[in-house]
PDB file of C-alpha atoms and ligand atoms in Angstrom:
ATOM      1  CA  UNK A 198     -59.097 -25.900  41.192  1.00  0.00           C
ATOM      2  CA  UNK A 199     -56.268 -23.521  41.981  1.00  0.00           C
ATOM      3  CA  UNK A 200     -56.352 -20.483  39.692  1.00  0.00           C
ATOM      4  CA  UNK A 201     -54.322 -17.287  39.723  1.00  0.00           C
ATOM      5  CA  UNK A 202     -56.527 -14.232  39.131  1.00  0.00           C
ATOM      6  CA  UNK A 203     -54.820 -10.814  39.056  1.00  0.00           C
ATOM      7  CA  UNK A 204     -51.855 -12.197  40.961  1.00  0.00           C
ATOM      8  CA  UNK A 205     -53.984 -13.770  43.722  1.00  0.00           C
ATOM      9  CA  UNK A 206     -54.319 -17.538  43.984  1.00  0.00           C
ATOM     10  CA  UNK A 207     -57.960 -18.597  44.341  1.00  0.00           C
ATOM     11  CA  UNK A 208     -59.155 -22.111  45.116  1.00  0.00           C
ATOM     12  CA  UNK A 209     -62.642 -23.439  44.458  1.00  0.00           C
ATOM     13  CA  UNK A 210     -64.099 -26.935  44.813  1.00  0.00           C
ATOM     14  CA  UNK A 211     -65.982 -28.448  41.862  1.00  0.00           C
ATOM     15  CA  UNK A 212     -67.738 -31.797  41.712  1.00  0.00           C
ATOM     16  CA  UNK A 213     -66.353 -34.252  39.192  1.00  0.00           C
ATOM     17  CA  UNK A 214     -68.796 -35.166  36.415  1.00  0.00           C
ATOM     18  CA  UNK A 215     -66.793 -38.081  34.997  1.00  0.00           C
ATOM     19  CA  UNK A 216     -66.217 -41.498  36.561  1.00  0.00           C
ATOM     20  CA  UNK A 217     -63.328 -42.992  38.569  1.00  0.00           C
ATOM     21  CA  UNK A 218     -62.720 -45.264  35.544  1.00  0.00           C
ATOM     22  CA  UNK A 219     -62.274 -42.144  33.391  1.00  0.00           C
ATOM     23  CA  UNK A 220     -59.735 -40.876  35.933  1.00  0.00           C
ATOM     24  CA  UNK A 221     -57.740 -44.083  35.503  1.00  0.00           C
ATOM     25  CA  UNK A 222     -57.548 -43.196  31.795  1.00  0.00           C
ATOM     26  CA  UNK A 223     -56.188 -39.762  32.791  1.00  0.00           C
ATOM     27  CA  UNK A 224     -59.409 -37.814  32.231  1.00  0.00           C
ATOM     28  CA  UNK A 225     -61.470 -35.655  34.590  1.00  0.00           C
ATOM     29  CA  UNK A 226     -64.558 -33.718  33.530  1.00  0.00           C
ATOM     30  CA  UNK A 227     -65.834 -30.687  35.423  1.00  0.00           C
ATOM     31  CA  UNK A 228     -69.030 -28.818  34.628  1.00  0.00           C
ATOM     32  CA  UNK A 229     -68.627 -25.121  35.341  1.00  0.00           C
ATOM     33  CA  UNK A 230     -71.796 -23.119  34.986  1.00  0.00           C
ATOM     34  CA  UNK A 231     -71.524 -19.441  34.130  1.00  0.00           C
ATOM     35  CA  UNK A 232     -73.146 -17.457  36.918  1.00  0.00           C
ATOM     36  CA  UNK A 233     -74.142 -13.823  36.882  1.00  0.00           C
ATOM     37  CA  UNK A 234     -72.200 -12.987  40.040  1.00  0.00           C
ATOM     38  CA  UNK A 235     -69.739 -15.876  39.962  1.00  0.00           C
ATOM     39  CA  UNK A 236     -66.179 -14.660  40.393  1.00  0.00           C
ATOM     40  CA  UNK A 237     -64.042 -17.593  39.373  1.00  0.00           C
ATOM     41  CA  UNK A 238     -66.649 -19.188  37.082  1.00  0.00           C
ATOM     42  CA  UNK A 239     -66.799 -16.035  34.949  1.00  0.00           C
ATOM     43  CA  UNK A 240     -63.021 -15.780  34.899  1.00  0.00           C
ATOM     44  CA  UNK A 241     -62.805 -19.367  33.670  1.00  0.00           C
ATOM     45  CA  UNK A 242     -65.422 -18.812  30.959  1.00  0.00           C
ATOM     46  CA  UNK A 243     -63.652 -15.696  29.726  1.00  0.00           C
ATOM     47  CA  UNK A 244     -60.058 -16.886  29.925  1.00  0.00           C
ATOM     48  CA  UNK A 245     -59.866 -20.625  29.453  1.00  0.00           C
ATOM     49  CA  UNK A 246     -59.583 -22.188  26.059  1.00  0.00           C
ATOM     50  CA  UNK A 247     -58.703 -25.568  24.623  1.00  0.00           C
ATOM     51  CA  UNK A 248     -55.115 -26.168  25.688  1.00  0.00           C
ATOM     52  CA  UNK A 249     -55.207 -23.968  28.819  1.00  0.00           C
ATOM     53  CA  UNK A 250     -53.176 -25.705  31.523  1.00  0.00           C
ATOM     54  CA  UNK A 251     -54.921 -25.795  34.895  1.00  0.00           C
ATOM     55  CA  UNK A 252     -53.813 -26.755  38.376  1.00  0.00           C
ATOM     56  CA  UNK A 253     -55.886 -28.835  40.754  1.00  0.00           C
ATOM     57  CA  UNK A 254     -55.596 -31.006  43.821  1.00  0.00           C
ATOM     58  CA  UNK A 255     -56.575 -34.653  43.635  1.00  0.00           C
ATOM     59  CA  UNK A 256     -60.191 -35.617  44.360  1.00  0.00           C
ATOM     60  CA  UNK A 257     -61.265 -34.868  47.945  1.00  0.00           C
ATOM     61  CA  UNK A 258     -64.383 -35.330  50.035  1.00  0.00           C
ATOM     62  CA  UNK A 259     -66.861 -37.965  51.145  1.00  0.00           C
ATOM     63  CA  UNK A 260     -69.573 -37.714  48.513  1.00  0.00           C
ATOM     64  CA  UNK A 261     -69.272 -41.105  46.861  1.00  0.00           C
ATOM     65  CA  UNK A 262     -71.063 -44.447  46.937  1.00  0.00           C
ATOM     66  CA  UNK A 263     -69.693 -46.836  49.551  1.00  0.00           C
ATOM     67  CA  UNK A 264     -71.312 -50.313  49.381  1.00  0.00           C
ATOM     68  CA  UNK A 265     -70.499 -51.095  53.033  1.00  0.00           C
ATOM     69  CA  UNK A 266     -72.338 -47.982  54.166  1.00  0.00           C
ATOM     70  CA  UNK A 267     -74.952 -47.235  51.492  1.00  0.00           C
ATOM     71  CA  UNK A 268     -78.012 -49.179  50.337  1.00  0.00           C
ATOM     72  CA  UNK A 269     -78.389 -50.517  46.811  1.00  0.00           C
ATOM     73  CA  UNK A 270     -81.069 -47.912  46.138  1.00  0.00           C
ATOM     74  CA  UNK A 271     -79.380 -44.571  45.641  1.00  0.00           C
ATOM     75  CA  UNK A 272     -81.579 -41.484  45.577  1.00  0.00           C
ATOM     76  CA  UNK A 273     -79.871 -38.402  44.210  1.00  0.00           C
ATOM     77  CA  UNK A 274     -81.365 -35.025  45.003  1.00  0.00           C
ATOM     78  CA  UNK A 275     -79.791 -32.412  42.780  1.00  0.00           C
ATOM     79  CA  UNK A 276     -80.228 -28.722  42.082  1.00  0.00           C
ATOM     80  CA  UNK A 277     -78.654 -26.756  39.207  1.00  0.00           C
ATOM     81  CA  UNK A 278     -75.053 -27.739  38.516  1.00  0.00           C
ATOM     82  CA  UNK A 279     -75.260 -30.052  41.560  1.00  0.00           C
ATOM     83  CA  UNK A 280     -76.278 -32.696  39.028  1.00  0.00           C
ATOM     84  CA  UNK A 281     -72.659 -33.417  38.067  1.00  0.00           C
ATOM     85  CA  UNK A 282     -71.799 -36.103  40.669  1.00  0.00           C
ATOM     86  CA  UNK A 283     -74.936 -38.032  39.673  1.00  0.00           C
ATOM     87  CA  UNK A 284     -73.728 -38.166  36.091  1.00  0.00           C
ATOM     88  CA  UNK A 285     -70.587 -39.762  37.498  1.00  0.00           C
ATOM     89  CA  UNK A 286     -72.567 -42.233  39.646  1.00  0.00           C
ATOM     90  CA  UNK A 287     -74.937 -43.121  36.755  1.00  0.00           C
ATOM     91  CA  UNK A 288     -72.037 -43.858  34.434  1.00  0.00           C
ATOM     92  CA  UNK A 289     -70.265 -45.847  37.172  1.00  0.00           C
ATOM     93  CA  UNK A 290     -73.383 -48.024  37.505  1.00  0.00           C
ATOM     94  CA  UNK A 291     -73.385 -48.577  33.761  1.00  0.00           C
ATOM     95  CA  UNK A 292     -69.667 -49.376  33.548  1.00  0.00           C
ATOM     96  CA  UNK A 293     -70.096 -51.933  36.359  1.00  0.00           C
ATOM     97  CA  UNK A 294     -68.065 -50.128  39.049  1.00  0.00           C
ATOM     98  CA  UNK A 295     -71.156 -49.636  41.229  1.00  0.00           C
ATOM     99  CA  UNK A 296     -73.747 -52.345  41.801  1.00  0.00           C
ATOM    100  CA  UNK A 297     -76.809 -50.238  42.637  1.00  0.00           C
ATOM    101  CA  UNK A 298     -79.894 -48.515  41.244  1.00  0.00           C
ATOM    102  CA  UNK A 299     -80.066 -44.751  40.916  1.00  0.00           C
ATOM    103  CA  UNK A 300     -83.088 -42.462  41.001  1.00  0.00           C
ATOM    104  CA  UNK A 301     -82.310 -38.766  40.630  1.00  0.00           C
ATOM    105  CA  UNK A 302     -84.756 -35.994  41.438  1.00  0.00           C
ATOM    106  CA  UNK A 303     -83.256 -33.072  39.586  1.00  0.00           C
ATOM    107  CA  UNK A 304     -84.574 -29.588  40.380  1.00  0.00           C
ATOM    108  CA  UNK A 305     -84.132 -26.807  37.822  1.00  0.00           C
ATOM    109  CA  UNK A 306     -85.702 -23.388  37.549  1.00  0.00           C
ATOM    110  CA  UNK A 307     -86.769 -23.955  33.933  1.00  0.00           C
ATOM    111  CA  UNK A 308     -86.098 -26.174  30.928  1.00  0.00           C
ATOM    112  CA  UNK A 309     -83.161 -24.041  29.774  1.00  0.00           C
ATOM    113  CA  UNK A 310     -81.496 -24.645  33.114  1.00  0.00           C
ATOM    114  CA  UNK A 311     -81.313 -28.451  32.770  1.00  0.00           C
ATOM    115  CA  UNK A 312     -77.819 -29.796  32.151  1.00  0.00           C
ATOM    116  CA  UNK A 313     -77.163 -33.137  30.339  1.00  0.00           C
ATOM    117  CA  UNK A 314     -80.863 -33.584  29.442  1.00  0.00           C
ATOM    118  CA  UNK A 315     -80.306 -35.623  26.257  1.00  0.00           C
ATOM    119  CA  UNK A 316     -77.541 -37.680  27.815  1.00  0.00           C
ATOM    120  CA  UNK A 317     -79.727 -38.604  30.797  1.00  0.00           C
ATOM    121  CA  UNK A 318     -82.658 -39.491  28.536  1.00  0.00           C
ATOM    122  CA  UNK A 319     -80.405 -41.868  26.618  1.00  0.00           C
ATOM    123  CA  UNK A 320     -78.938 -43.425  29.791  1.00  0.00           C
ATOM    124  CA  UNK A 321     -82.399 -44.027  31.188  1.00  0.00           C
ATOM    125  CA  UNK A 322     -83.710 -45.503  27.947  1.00  0.00           C
ATOM    126  CA  UNK A 323     -80.829 -47.960  27.709  1.00  0.00           C
ATOM    127  CA  UNK A 324     -80.913 -48.900  31.424  1.00  0.00           C
ATOM    128  CA  UNK A 325     -84.550 -48.608  32.567  1.00  0.00           C
ATOM    129  CA  UNK A 326     -84.072 -51.009  35.505  1.00  0.00           C
ATOM    130  CA  UNK A 327     -81.086 -49.185  36.968  1.00  0.00           C
ATOM    131  CA  UNK A 328     -81.305 -45.486  36.144  1.00  0.00           C
ATOM    132  CA  UNK A 329     -84.148 -42.989  36.476  1.00  0.00           C
ATOM    133  CA  UNK A 330     -84.048 -39.191  36.194  1.00  0.00           C
ATOM    134  CA  UNK A 331     -87.040 -37.121  37.272  1.00  0.00           C
ATOM    135  CA  UNK A 332     -86.885 -33.477  36.233  1.00  0.00           C
ATOM    136  CA  UNK A 333     -88.598 -31.112  38.663  1.00  0.00           C
ATOM    137  CA  UNK A 334     -89.136 -27.602  37.308  1.00  0.00           C
ATOM    138  CA  UNK A 335     -90.107 -24.649  39.471  1.00  0.00           C
ATOM    139  CA  UNK A 336     -91.213 -22.366  36.578  1.00  0.00           C
ATOM    140  CA  UNK A 337     -94.894 -21.688  35.825  1.00  0.00           C
ATOM    141  CA  UNK A 338     -95.057 -23.205  32.359  1.00  0.00           C
ATOM    142  CA  UNK A 339     -93.672 -26.701  31.809  1.00  0.00           C
ATOM    143  CA  UNK A 340     -93.864 -28.199  28.340  1.00  0.00           C
ATOM    144  CA  UNK A 341     -91.252 -30.951  28.646  1.00  0.00           C
ATOM    145  CA  UNK A 342     -92.921 -34.350  28.776  1.00  0.00           C
ATOM    146  CA  UNK A 343     -92.709 -36.372  31.994  1.00  0.00           C
ATOM    147  CA  UNK A 344     -91.495 -33.486  34.171  1.00  0.00           C
ATOM    148  CA  UNK A 345     -92.798 -32.666  37.620  1.00  0.00           C
ATOM    149  CA  UNK A 346     -93.743 -29.090  38.391  1.00  0.00           C
ATOM    150  CA  UNK A 347     -92.840 -27.405  41.682  1.00  0.00           C
ATOM    151  CA  UNK A 348     -90.180 -28.404  44.204  1.00  0.00           C
ATOM    152  CA  UNK A 349     -88.659 -31.619  45.532  1.00  0.00           C
ATOM    153  CA  UNK A 350     -91.046 -32.205  48.417  1.00  0.00           C
ATOM    154  CA  UNK A 351     -91.380 -35.228  50.703  1.00  0.00           C
ATOM    155  CA  UNK A 352     -94.505 -36.241  48.723  1.00  0.00           C
ATOM    156  CA  UNK A 353     -92.538 -36.226  45.484  1.00  0.00           C
ATOM    157  CA  UNK A 354     -89.707 -38.200  47.076  1.00  0.00           C
ATOM    158  CA  UNK A 355     -92.197 -40.836  48.275  1.00  0.00           C
ATOM    159  CA  UNK A 356     -93.791 -40.989  44.834  1.00  0.00           C
ATOM    160  CA  UNK A 357     -90.547 -42.060  43.153  1.00  0.00           C
ATOM    161  CA  UNK A 358     -88.444 -43.703  45.882  1.00  0.00           C
ATOM    162  CA  UNK A 359     -88.500 -46.576  48.337  1.00  0.00           C
ATOM    163  CA  UNK A 360     -87.653 -44.145  51.148  1.00  0.00           C
ATOM    164  CA  UNK A 361     -86.933 -46.622  53.957  1.00  0.00           C
ATOM    165  CA  UNK A 362     -84.570 -48.677  51.781  1.00  0.00           C
ATOM    166  CA  UNK A 363     -82.622 -45.880  50.134  1.00  0.00           C
ATOM    167  CA  UNK A 364     -79.481 -43.852  50.730  1.00  0.00           C
ATOM    168  CA  UNK A 365     -79.941 -40.175  49.891  1.00  0.00           C
ATOM    169  CA  UNK A 366     -77.230 -38.064  48.290  1.00  0.00           C
ATOM    170  CA  UNK A 367     -77.823 -34.297  48.115  1.00  0.00           C
ATOM    171  CA  UNK A 368     -75.905 -31.868  45.916  1.00  0.00           C
ATOM    172  CA  UNK A 369     -76.990 -28.367  44.994  1.00  0.00           C
ATOM    173  CA  UNK A 370     -77.076 -24.745  46.100  1.00  0.00           C
ATOM    174  CA  UNK A 371     -77.357 -23.768  49.761  1.00  0.00           C
ATOM    175  CA  UNK A 372     -81.047 -22.791  49.491  1.00  0.00           C
ATOM    176  CA  UNK A 373     -81.870 -26.261  48.248  1.00  0.00           C
ATOM    177  CA  UNK A 374     -80.172 -27.878  51.262  1.00  0.00           C
ATOM    178  CA  UNK A 375     -82.199 -25.688  53.633  1.00  0.00           C
ATOM    179  CA  UNK A 376     -85.405 -26.850  51.924  1.00  0.00           C
ATOM    180  CA  UNK A 377     -84.551 -30.529  51.409  1.00  0.00           C
ATOM    181  CA  UNK A 378     -83.273 -31.058  54.953  1.00  0.00           C
ATOM    182  CA  UNK A 379     -86.750 -30.158  56.255  1.00  0.00           C
ATOM    183  CA  UNK A 380     -88.464 -32.438  53.741  1.00  0.00           C
ATOM    184  CA  UNK A 381     -86.194 -35.390  54.564  1.00  0.00           C
ATOM    185  CA  UNK A 382     -86.592 -34.796  58.320  1.00  0.00           C
ATOM    186  CA  UNK A 383     -90.203 -36.033  57.945  1.00  0.00           C
ATOM    187  CA  UNK A 384     -88.905 -39.532  57.190  1.00  0.00           C
ATOM    188  CA  UNK A 385     -86.831 -39.711  60.371  1.00  0.00           C
ATOM    189  CA  UNK A 386     -83.977 -41.480  58.575  1.00  0.00           C
ATOM    190  CA  UNK A 387     -80.733 -42.443  60.324  1.00  0.00           C
ATOM    191  CA  UNK A 388     -77.949 -39.910  59.701  1.00  0.00           C
ATOM    192  CA  UNK A 389     -75.828 -42.349  57.724  1.00  0.00           C
ATOM    193  CA  UNK A 390     -78.607 -42.595  55.110  1.00  0.00           C
ATOM    194  CA  UNK A 391     -78.140 -38.960  54.087  1.00  0.00           C
ATOM    195  CA  UNK A 392     -74.946 -37.800  52.384  1.00  0.00           C
ATOM    196  CA  UNK A 393     -74.343 -34.167  51.529  1.00  0.00           C
ATOM    197  CA  UNK A 394     -71.854 -32.746  49.061  1.00  0.00           C
ATOM    198  CA  UNK A 395     -69.881 -29.790  50.413  1.00  0.00           C
ATOM    199  CA  UNK A 396     -71.513 -26.775  48.744  1.00  0.00           C
ATOM    200  CA  UNK A 397     -68.678 -24.263  48.893  1.00  0.00           C
ATOM    201  CA  UNK A 398     -68.857 -21.042  50.812  1.00  0.00           C
ATOM    202  CA  UNK A 399     -72.130 -19.964  52.424  1.00  0.00           C
ATOM    203  CA  UNK A 400     -73.818 -17.574  49.974  1.00  0.00           C
ATOM    204  CA  UNK A 401     -75.832 -15.527  52.470  1.00  0.00           C
ATOM    205  CA  UNK A 402     -74.465 -15.629  55.997  1.00  0.00           C
ATOM    206  CA  UNK A 403     -77.077 -13.113  57.173  1.00  0.00           C
ATOM    207  CA  UNK A 404     -79.769 -15.743  56.572  1.00  0.00           C
ATOM    208  CA  UNK A 405     -78.153 -18.231  58.954  1.00  0.00           C
ATOM    209  CA  UNK A 406     -79.715 -18.738  62.381  1.00  0.00           C
ATOM    210  CA  UNK A 407     -77.762 -16.977  65.138  1.00  0.00           C
ATOM    211  CA  UNK A 408     -75.881 -14.548  62.880  1.00  0.00           C
ATOM    212  CA  UNK A 409     -75.502 -11.205  64.746  1.00  0.00           C
ATOM    213  CA  UNK A 410     -77.369  -8.980  62.263  1.00  0.00           C
ATOM    214  CA  UNK A 411     -76.387  -5.751  64.048  1.00  0.00           C
ATOM    215  CA  UNK A 412     -72.726  -6.375  63.136  1.00  0.00           C
ATOM    216  CA  UNK A 413     -73.301  -7.146  59.454  1.00  0.00           C
ATOM    217  CA  UNK A 414     -72.131  -3.738  58.169  1.00  0.00           C
ATOM    218  CA  UNK A 415     -69.043  -3.540  60.364  1.00  0.00           C
ATOM    219  CA  UNK A 416     -65.418  -3.841  59.354  1.00  0.00           C
ATOM    220  CA  UNK A 417     -62.956  -5.344  61.816  1.00  0.00           C
ATOM    221  CA  UNK A 418     -59.195  -5.590  61.959  1.00  0.00           C
ATOM    222  CA  UNK A 419     -57.420  -8.949  61.793  1.00  0.00           C
ATOM    223  CA  UNK A 420     -53.819  -9.336  62.910  1.00  0.00           C
ATOM    224  CA  UNK A 421     -52.558 -12.269  60.863  1.00  0.00           C
ATOM    225  CA  UNK A 422     -49.490 -14.309  61.742  1.00  0.00           C
ATOM    226  CA  UNK A 423     -48.031 -16.707  59.207  1.00  0.00           C
ATOM    227  CA  UNK A 424     -44.547 -18.091  59.808  1.00  0.00           C
ATOM    228  CA  UNK A 425     -42.417 -15.087  60.862  1.00  0.00           C
ATOM    229  CA  UNK A 426     -44.665 -12.569  59.109  1.00  0.00           C
ATOM    230  CA  UNK A 427     -47.375 -10.523  60.857  1.00  0.00           C
ATOM    231  CA  UNK A 428     -49.760  -8.139  59.143  1.00  0.00           C
ATOM    232  CA  UNK A 429     -52.968  -6.254  59.900  1.00  0.00           C
ATOM    233  CA  UNK A 430     -55.792  -6.570  57.392  1.00  0.00           C
ATOM    234  CA  UNK A 431     -59.430  -5.336  57.246  1.00  0.00           C
ATOM    235  CA  UNK A 432     -62.308  -7.826  57.326  1.00  0.00           C
ATOM    236  CA  UNK A 433     -66.024  -7.339  56.681  1.00  0.00           C
ATOM    237  CA  UNK A 434     -68.286  -9.008  59.228  1.00  0.00           C
ATOM    238  CA  UNK A 435     -70.458 -10.484  56.473  1.00  0.00           C
ATOM    239  CA  UNK A 436     -67.554 -12.125  54.632  1.00  0.00           C
ATOM    240  CA  UNK A 437     -65.617 -15.156  55.733  1.00  0.00           C
ATOM    241  CA  UNK A 438     -62.161 -14.750  57.240  1.00  0.00           C
ATOM    242  CA  UNK A 439     -60.846 -16.697  54.240  1.00  0.00           C
ATOM    243  CA  UNK A 440     -62.171 -14.046  51.829  1.00  0.00           C
ATOM    244  CA  UNK A 441     -60.547 -11.297  53.924  1.00  0.00           C
ATOM    245  CA  UNK A 442     -57.247 -13.189  53.786  1.00  0.00           C
ATOM    246  CA  UNK A 443     -57.477 -13.671  50.027  1.00  0.00           C
ATOM    247  CA  UNK A 444     -58.312 -10.000  49.468  1.00  0.00           C
ATOM    248  CA  UNK A 445     -55.119  -9.153  51.361  1.00  0.00           C
ATOM    249  CA  UNK A 446     -53.100 -11.505  49.137  1.00  0.00           C
ATOM    250  CA  UNK A 447     -52.759 -14.234  51.712  1.00  0.00           C
ATOM    251  CA  UNK A 448     -53.582 -17.583  50.195  1.00  0.00           C
ATOM    252  CA  UNK A 449     -53.853 -20.116  52.999  1.00  0.00           C
ATOM    253  CA  UNK A 450     -54.430 -23.679  51.815  1.00  0.00           C
ATOM    254  CA  UNK A 451     -58.134 -24.181  51.103  1.00  0.00           C
ATOM    255  CA  UNK A 452     -60.054 -26.815  49.181  1.00  0.00           C
ATOM    256  CA  UNK A 453     -63.689 -27.384  50.107  1.00  0.00           C
ATOM    257  CA  UNK A 454     -64.482 -23.831  51.334  1.00  0.00           C
ATOM    258  CA  UNK A 455     -67.269 -25.473  53.356  1.00  0.00           C
ATOM    259  CA  UNK A 456     -65.572 -26.158  56.678  1.00  0.00           C
ATOM    260  CA  UNK A 457     -65.207 -29.834  55.809  1.00  0.00           C
ATOM    261  CA  UNK A 458     -61.678 -30.645  54.622  1.00  0.00           C
ATOM    262  CA  UNK A 459     -59.748 -28.832  57.371  1.00  0.00           C
ATOM    263  CA  UNK A 460     -57.085 -27.541  54.960  1.00  0.00           C
ATOM    264  CA  UNK A 461     -57.540 -23.909  56.029  1.00  0.00           C
ATOM    265  CA  UNK A 462     -57.506 -24.800  59.761  1.00  0.00           C
ATOM    266  CA  UNK A 463     -56.160 -21.809  61.724  1.00  0.00           C
ATOM    267  CA  UNK A 464     -55.779 -20.785  65.365  1.00  0.00           C
ATOM    268  CA  UNK A 465     -57.700 -17.984  67.020  1.00  0.00           C
ATOM    269  CA  UNK A 466     -55.410 -16.126  69.428  1.00  0.00           C
ATOM    270  CA  UNK A 467     -57.957 -13.497  70.432  1.00  0.00           C
ATOM    271  CA  UNK A 468     -61.341 -12.118  69.372  1.00  0.00           C
ATOM    272  CA  UNK A 469     -64.697 -13.679  68.544  1.00  0.00           C
ATOM    273  CA  UNK A 470     -66.148 -15.378  65.479  1.00  0.00           C
ATOM    274  CA  UNK A 471     -69.525 -16.419  64.139  1.00  0.00           C
ATOM    275  CA  UNK A 472     -69.129 -19.951  62.844  1.00  0.00           C
ATOM    276  CA  UNK A 473     -71.631 -21.111  60.251  1.00  0.00           C
ATOM    277  CA  UNK A 474     -73.730 -23.798  61.990  1.00  0.00           C
ATOM    278  CA  UNK A 475     -74.222 -25.645  58.693  1.00  0.00           C
ATOM    279  CA  UNK A 476     -70.475 -25.814  57.993  1.00  0.00           C
ATOM    280  CA  UNK A 477     -68.969 -26.489  61.407  1.00  0.00           C
ATOM    281  CA  UNK A 478     -67.173 -29.807  60.902  1.00  0.00           C
ATOM    282  CA  UNK A 479     -64.388 -29.136  63.425  1.00  0.00           C
ATOM    283  CA  UNK A 480     -63.217 -31.906  65.720  1.00  0.00           C
ATOM    284  CA  UNK A 481     -64.118 -31.374  69.364  1.00  0.00           C
ATOM    285  CA  UNK A 482     -60.423 -31.006  70.317  1.00  0.00           C
ATOM    286  CA  UNK A 483     -60.101 -28.200  67.753  1.00  0.00           C
ATOM    287  CA  UNK A 484     -63.104 -26.419  69.231  1.00  0.00           C
ATOM    288  CA  UNK A 485     -61.628 -26.749  72.694  1.00  0.00           C
ATOM    289  CA  UNK A 486     -58.218 -25.364  71.692  1.00  0.00           C
ATOM    290  CA  UNK A 487     -59.547 -22.448  69.588  1.00  0.00           C
ATOM    291  CA  UNK A 488     -58.898 -23.803  66.125  1.00  0.00           C
ATOM    292  CA  UNK A 489     -61.297 -22.689  63.420  1.00  0.00           C
ATOM    293  CA  UNK A 490     -61.813 -22.906  59.673  1.00  0.00           C
ATOM    294  CA  UNK A 491     -61.543 -19.432  58.062  1.00  0.00           C
ATOM    295  CA  UNK A 492     -63.751 -20.544  55.139  1.00  0.00           C
ATOM    296  CA  UNK A 493     -66.765 -20.981  57.435  1.00  0.00           C
ATOM    297  CA  UNK A 494     -66.036 -18.326  60.093  1.00  0.00           C
ATOM    298  CA  UNK A 495     -66.955 -14.629  60.212  1.00  0.00           C
ATOM    299  CA  UNK A 496     -65.370 -11.947  62.412  1.00  0.00           C
ATOM    300  CA  UNK A 497     -67.571 -10.464  65.141  1.00  0.00           C
ATOM    301  CA  UNK A 498     -64.717  -8.431  66.708  1.00  0.00           C
ATOM    302  CA  UNK A 499     -61.102  -7.541  65.946  1.00  0.00           C
ATOM    303  CA  UNK A 500     -59.108 -10.769  65.693  1.00  0.00           C
ATOM    304  CA  UNK A 501     -55.613 -12.095  66.066  1.00  0.00           C
ATOM    305  CA  UNK A 502     -55.074 -15.358  64.201  1.00  0.00           C
ATOM    306  CA  UNK A 503     -52.338 -17.755  63.132  1.00  0.00           C
ATOM    307  CA  UNK A 504     -52.845 -19.242  59.662  1.00  0.00           C
ATOM    308  CA  UNK A 505     -51.041 -22.101  57.905  1.00  0.00           C
ATOM    309  CA  UNK A 506     -48.514 -21.367  55.170  1.00  0.00           C
ATOM    310  CA  UNK A 507     -49.531 -21.759  51.530  1.00  0.00           C
ATOM    311  CA  UNK A 508     -48.891 -25.312  50.345  1.00  0.00           C
TER     312      UNK A 508
HETATM  313  S1  LIG B 253     -61.187 -24.998  52.912  1.00  0.00           S
HETATM  314 FE1  LIG B 253     -61.903 -26.894  53.679  1.00  0.00          FE
HETATM  315  S2  LIG B 253     -62.208 -26.448  55.785  1.00  0.00           S
HETATM  316 FE2  LIG B 253     -61.690 -24.537  54.935  1.00  0.00          FE
END
């Protein structure tokens, strides 16, 4: 979505909860969860109403079922609002667009946190051979029938899935990826069997391996060149270069905010960066010629950069 907030254009990626068939009818559904510290999500909740016109790009990314690549057993591992693409996949199986079976392990902190509970119950009841949702709750008291308590561990995955004959799709918050990656590593699966949805900007860069903790509190200076314009802006070491640009009213093109789409691709003229190891999807030629993605890069010195113009 591309939204103007206080005169600044902000972009954020959201997974699509409806199906490709719905899109052909001119309808997209997004599920936007209100978050305590969410910037754009809160703005949307407070300002959007029925009839609000919104601007978005077309669908982007690689998080979809591809029969030539993926097995007929799809295992979805979801956390929080990361459930939305599995609603789309489940409904695509039911409408005949996807010929596969879906098992979703859906982690939530408590029962209140579960999205689409009734809808999933109904889908599963009507299609018991093709669709299964397993709710995994991390709270102490679980009263909902049929739920698992705890986290999505390798034991739980083995309990519900034919691991060696499945393709895994993961979508959720960053902390869930850190946990699930370790659990899935025990199965020694080929890379192509694990698909990951881009999760947006890294929430806590200080927790990433290799981040220079001693610089976290520092503010650096970035000299930005765009077209014929040059400007100096401040940048916090613990915030991405993209955030620094947006704070200074630059709005370079950006979609995934996870280092994946390449839309924000910029050139580093001088200075040094910490690049998030979990979001470094740059091509090797880009690495060699000092191109970087501001959405997944953090200043570790004063910088001089060239950014693309707003689309
Ligand atoms: S916004 Fe996609 S790589 Fe930066």
